[in-house]
Amino acid sequence: MAFDLDERLDEGRRVGFFTDTSICIGCKACEVACKEWNHVPDDGLNFTGWSYDNTVKLSADTWRHVAFVEQRKPLGHQEPGVGDLDFRWLMASDVCKHCTHAACLDVCPTGSLFRTEFGTVVVQEDVCNGCGYCVPACPFGVIGKRETSGTAAKCTMCYDRLGAGEEPACAKTCPTDSIQFGDLDELRERAERRLEQVRAAGAASARLYGHDPDDGVGGTGAFFLLLDEPEVYGLPPDPVVTTRDLPSMWRQAGVAAVALLAGLAATAWRRKR
């Protein structure tokens, strides 16, 4: 799906992802497409014993992660199963959230992390000095450091493809359109309509996650329709930008420094007298 780059930039609008987990089939095509297009190294393909999830979480070498959650309950109006068959699968393709208020940007000392003209957040690995400040700063645990190079890496929302007017590889390859890419405002409107449909189908616990511009990170550029609590999918229930208190901390440090200097000056003046 191509989009009008010049028109979007003139309007100053962001692009993003809307992931509808209710139609994710867990095929992992998004993981493969991401690795192939971005030359992301393989991450072992180890059998974890945790269901069919072999990648476990997002990392420097896993920019898309499909979670498999098995629950002992039916889905919506689905007929209950018998014995061991009474369960449902929750599958969701997780990715960097490209936060409006991105703590990783705040703490990066080299400018390796920057906000693009599309409103996304990208790591320049050739500028990264490997300090790792961004890793604990992310409230979602998205960013990691590569063992081979020591530099940080994460989803770029296929920055090179966006520049050519093409959608990211993961959205392009998703067979069910669970991963939808486009104008962020339009995606939010689409998500609200889809939420109504899913709830009407009997999934009363369905909710949107990351779509609210008034949340702790100012809304995310990649948001989700979930069928259960965020914690079930390994997501924080109420994420807050970790650098939120930095301005007040610097102010308090400044006040303390001024008070210290004033005290030293007063002591020196008294000694002279």
PDB file of N, CA, C and O in Angstrom, residues 105-133:
ATOM      1  N   LEU A 105      14.686   8.706  23.562  1.00  0.00           N
ATOM      2  CA  LEU A 105      15.200   9.931  22.930  1.00  0.00           C
ATOM      3  C   LEU A 105      15.799  10.868  23.971  1.00  0.00           C
ATOM      4  O   LEU A 105      16.825  11.519  23.726  1.00  0.00           O
ATOM      5  N   ASP A 106      15.143  10.951  25.123  1.00  0.00           N
ATOM      6  CA  ASP A 106      15.581  11.883  26.167  1.00  0.00           C
ATOM      7  C   ASP A 106      16.958  11.532  26.719  1.00  0.00           C
ATOM      8  O   ASP A 106      17.740  12.430  27.049  1.00  0.00           O
ATOM      9  N   VAL A 107      17.246  10.230  26.819  1.00  0.00           N
ATOM     10  CA  VAL A 107      18.477   9.824  27.499  1.00  0.00           C
ATOM     11  C   VAL A 107      19.644   9.575  26.557  1.00  0.00           C
ATOM     12  O   VAL A 107      20.783   9.449  27.008  1.00  0.00           O
ATOM     13  N   CYS A 108      19.391   9.505  25.252  1.00  0.00           N
ATOM     14  CA  CYS A 108      20.475   9.198  24.309  1.00  0.00           C
ATOM     15  C   CYS A 108      21.471  10.357  24.247  1.00  0.00           C
ATOM     16  O   CYS A 108      21.104  11.481  23.881  1.00  0.00           O
ATOM     17  N   PRO A 109      22.754  10.139  24.580  1.00  0.00           N
ATOM     18  CA  PRO A 109      23.729  11.232  24.635  1.00  0.00           C
ATOM     19  C   PRO A 109      24.367  11.589  23.291  1.00  0.00           C
ATOM     20  O   PRO A 109      25.016  12.619  23.170  1.00  0.00           O
ATOM     21  N   THR A 110      24.195  10.729  22.297  1.00  0.00           N
ATOM     22  CA  THR A 110      24.888  10.946  21.023  1.00  0.00           C
ATOM     23  C   THR A 110      23.981  11.383  19.887  1.00  0.00           C
ATOM     24  O   THR A 110      24.469  11.727  18.813  1.00  0.00           O
ATOM     25  N   GLY A 111      22.668  11.338  20.100  1.00  0.00           N
ATOM     26  CA  GLY A 111      21.745  11.623  19.005  1.00  0.00           C
ATOM     27  C   GLY A 111      21.544  10.433  18.091  1.00  0.00           C
ATOM     28  O   GLY A 111      21.005  10.574  16.989  1.00  0.00           O
ATOM     29  N   SER A 112      21.969   9.265  18.539  1.00  0.00           N
ATOM     30  CA  SER A 112      21.764   8.055  17.749  1.00  0.00           C
ATOM     31  C   SER A 112      20.281   7.800  17.541  1.00  0.00           C
ATOM     32  O   SER A 112      19.844   7.399  16.459  1.00  0.00           O
ATOM     33  N   LEU A 113      19.482   8.028  18.573  1.00  0.00           N
ATOM     34  CA  LEU A 113      18.034   7.919  18.467  1.00  0.00           C
ATOM     35  C   LEU A 113      17.466   9.261  18.036  1.00  0.00           C
ATOM     36  O   LEU A 113      17.807  10.305  18.598  1.00  0.00           O
ATOM     37  N   PHE A 114      16.608   9.233  17.024  1.00  0.00           N
ATOM     38  CA  PHE A 114      16.023  10.493  16.560  1.00  0.00           C
ATOM     39  C   PHE A 114      14.593  10.269  16.098  1.00  0.00           C
ATOM     40  O   PHE A 114      14.178   9.161  15.776  1.00  0.00           O
ATOM     41  N   ARG A 115      13.831  11.368  16.064  1.00  0.00           N
ATOM     42  CA  ARG A 115      12.453  11.349  15.594  1.00  0.00           C
ATOM     43  C   ARG A 115      12.456  11.667  14.103  1.00  0.00           C
ATOM     44  O   ARG A 115      12.983  12.691  13.676  1.00  0.00           O
ATOM     45  N   THR A 116      11.864  10.792  13.312  1.00  0.00           N
ATOM     46  CA  THR A 116      11.866  10.982  11.863  1.00  0.00           C
ATOM     47  C   THR A 116      10.740  11.916  11.434  1.00  0.00           C
ATOM     48  O   THR A 116       9.884  12.308  12.235  1.00  0.00           O
ATOM     49  N   GLU A 117      10.730  12.238  10.155  1.00  0.00           N
ATOM     50  CA  GLU A 117       9.674  13.087   9.607  1.00  0.00           C
ATOM     51  C   GLU A 117       8.319  12.387   9.604  1.00  0.00           C
ATOM     52  O   GLU A 117       7.281  13.028   9.405  1.00  0.00           O
ATOM     53  N   PHE A 118       8.300  11.077   9.837  1.00  0.00           N
ATOM     54  CA  PHE A 118       7.050  10.324   9.896  1.00  0.00           C
ATOM     55  C   PHE A 118       6.520  10.199  11.319  1.00  0.00           C
ATOM     56  O   PHE A 118       5.496   9.560  11.543  1.00  0.00           O
ATOM     57  N   GLY A 119       7.243  10.759  12.292  1.00  0.00           N
ATOM     58  CA  GLY A 119       6.844  10.652  13.689  1.00  0.00           C
ATOM     59  C   GLY A 119       7.328   9.391  14.362  1.00  0.00           C
ATOM     60  O   GLY A 119       6.970   9.117  15.512  1.00  0.00           O
ATOM     61  N   THR A 120       8.131   8.588  13.671  1.00  0.00           N
ATOM     62  CA  THR A 120       8.659   7.349  14.242  1.00  0.00           C
ATOM     63  C   THR A 120       9.994   7.616  14.940  1.00  0.00           C
ATOM     64  O   THR A 120      10.604   8.672  14.754  1.00  0.00           O
ATOM     65  N   VAL A 121      10.442   6.646  15.726  1.00  0.00           N
ATOM     66  CA  VAL A 121      11.705   6.756  16.459  1.00  0.00           C
ATOM     67  C   VAL A 121      12.671   5.698  15.920  1.00  0.00           C
ATOM     68  O   VAL A 121      12.340   4.521  15.891  1.00  0.00           O
ATOM     69  N   VAL A 122      13.855   6.139  15.504  1.00  0.00           N
ATOM     70  CA  VAL A 122      14.805   5.259  14.832  1.00  0.00           C
ATOM     71  C   VAL A 122      16.172   5.332  15.510  1.00  0.00           C
ATOM     72  O   VAL A 122      16.585   6.404  15.982  1.00  0.00           O
ATOM     73  N   VAL A 123      16.875   4.190  15.544  1.00  0.00           N
ATOM     74  CA  VAL A 123      18.245   4.120  16.059  1.00  0.00           C
ATOM     75  C   VAL A 123      19.221   4.147  14.884  1.00  0.00           C
ATOM     76  O   VAL A 123      19.081   3.377  13.939  1.00  0.00           O
ATOM     77  N   GLN A 124      20.191   5.038  14.952  1.00  0.00           N
ATOM     78  CA  GLN A 124      21.293   5.020  13.996  1.00  0.00           C
ATOM     79  C   GLN A 124      22.440   4.230  14.632  1.00  0.00           C
ATOM     80  O   GLN A 124      23.152   4.743  15.486  1.00  0.00           O
ATOM     81  N   GLU A 125      22.582   2.999  14.212  1.00  0.00           N
ATOM     82  CA  GLU A 125      23.555   2.127  14.869  1.00  0.00           C
ATOM     83  C   GLU A 125      24.989   2.604  14.672  1.00  0.00           C
ATOM     84  O   GLU A 125      25.860   2.338  15.509  1.00  0.00           O
ATOM     85  N   ASP A 126      25.262   3.322  13.582  1.00  0.00           N
ATOM     86  CA  ASP A 126      26.627   3.803  13.350  1.00  0.00           C
ATOM     87  C   ASP A 126      26.963   5.003  14.224  1.00  0.00           C
ATOM     88  O   ASP A 126      28.129   5.400  14.331  1.00  0.00           O
ATOM     89  N   VAL A 127      25.955   5.600  14.872  1.00  0.00           N
ATOM     90  CA  VAL A 127      26.178   6.738  15.781  1.00  0.00           C
ATOM     91  C   VAL A 127      26.131   6.297  17.241  1.00  0.00           C
ATOM     92  O   VAL A 127      26.656   6.973  18.125  1.00  0.00           O
ATOM     93  N   CYS A 128      25.518   5.139  17.490  1.00  0.00           N
ATOM     94  CA  CYS A 128      25.363   4.638  18.861  1.00  0.00           C
ATOM     95  C   CYS A 128      26.728   4.315  19.468  1.00  0.00           C
ATOM     96  O   CYS A 128      27.572   3.671  18.837  1.00  0.00           O
ATOM     97  N   ASN A 129      26.941   4.755  20.713  1.00  0.00           N
ATOM     98  CA  ASN A 129      28.205   4.464  21.404  1.00  0.00           C
ATOM     99  C   ASN A 129      28.094   3.297  22.368  1.00  0.00           C
ATOM    100  O   ASN A 129      29.038   2.987  23.106  1.00  0.00           O
ATOM    101  N   GLY A 130      26.929   2.642  22.394  1.00  0.00           N
ATOM    102  CA  GLY A 130      26.767   1.455  23.230  1.00  0.00           C
ATOM    103  C   GLY A 130      26.604   1.723  24.707  1.00  0.00           C
ATOM    104  O   GLY A 130      26.772   0.811  25.523  1.00  0.00           O
ATOM    105  N   CYS A 131      26.245   2.965  25.082  1.00  0.00           N
ATOM    106  CA  CYS A 131      26.122   3.291  26.510  1.00  0.00           C
ATOM    107  C   CYS A 131      25.004   2.495  27.184  1.00  0.00           C
ATOM    108  O   CYS A 131      25.056   2.215  28.378  1.00  0.00           O
ATOM    109  N   GLY A 132      23.939   2.186  26.428  1.00  0.00           N
ATOM    110  CA  GLY A 132      22.854   1.386  26.973  1.00  0.00           C
ATOM    111  C   GLY A 132      21.835   2.150  27.795  1.00  0.00           C
ATOM    112  O   GLY A 132      20.950   1.536  28.402  1.00  0.00           O
ATOM    113  N   TYR A 133      21.920   3.473  27.835  1.00  0.00           N
ATOM    114  CA  TYR A 133      20.959   4.245  28.636  1.00  0.00           C
ATOM    115  C   TYR A 133      19.521   4.027  28.166  1.00  0.00           C
ATOM    116  O   TYR A 133      18.577   4.069  28.964  1.00  0.00           O
TER     117      TYR A 133
END
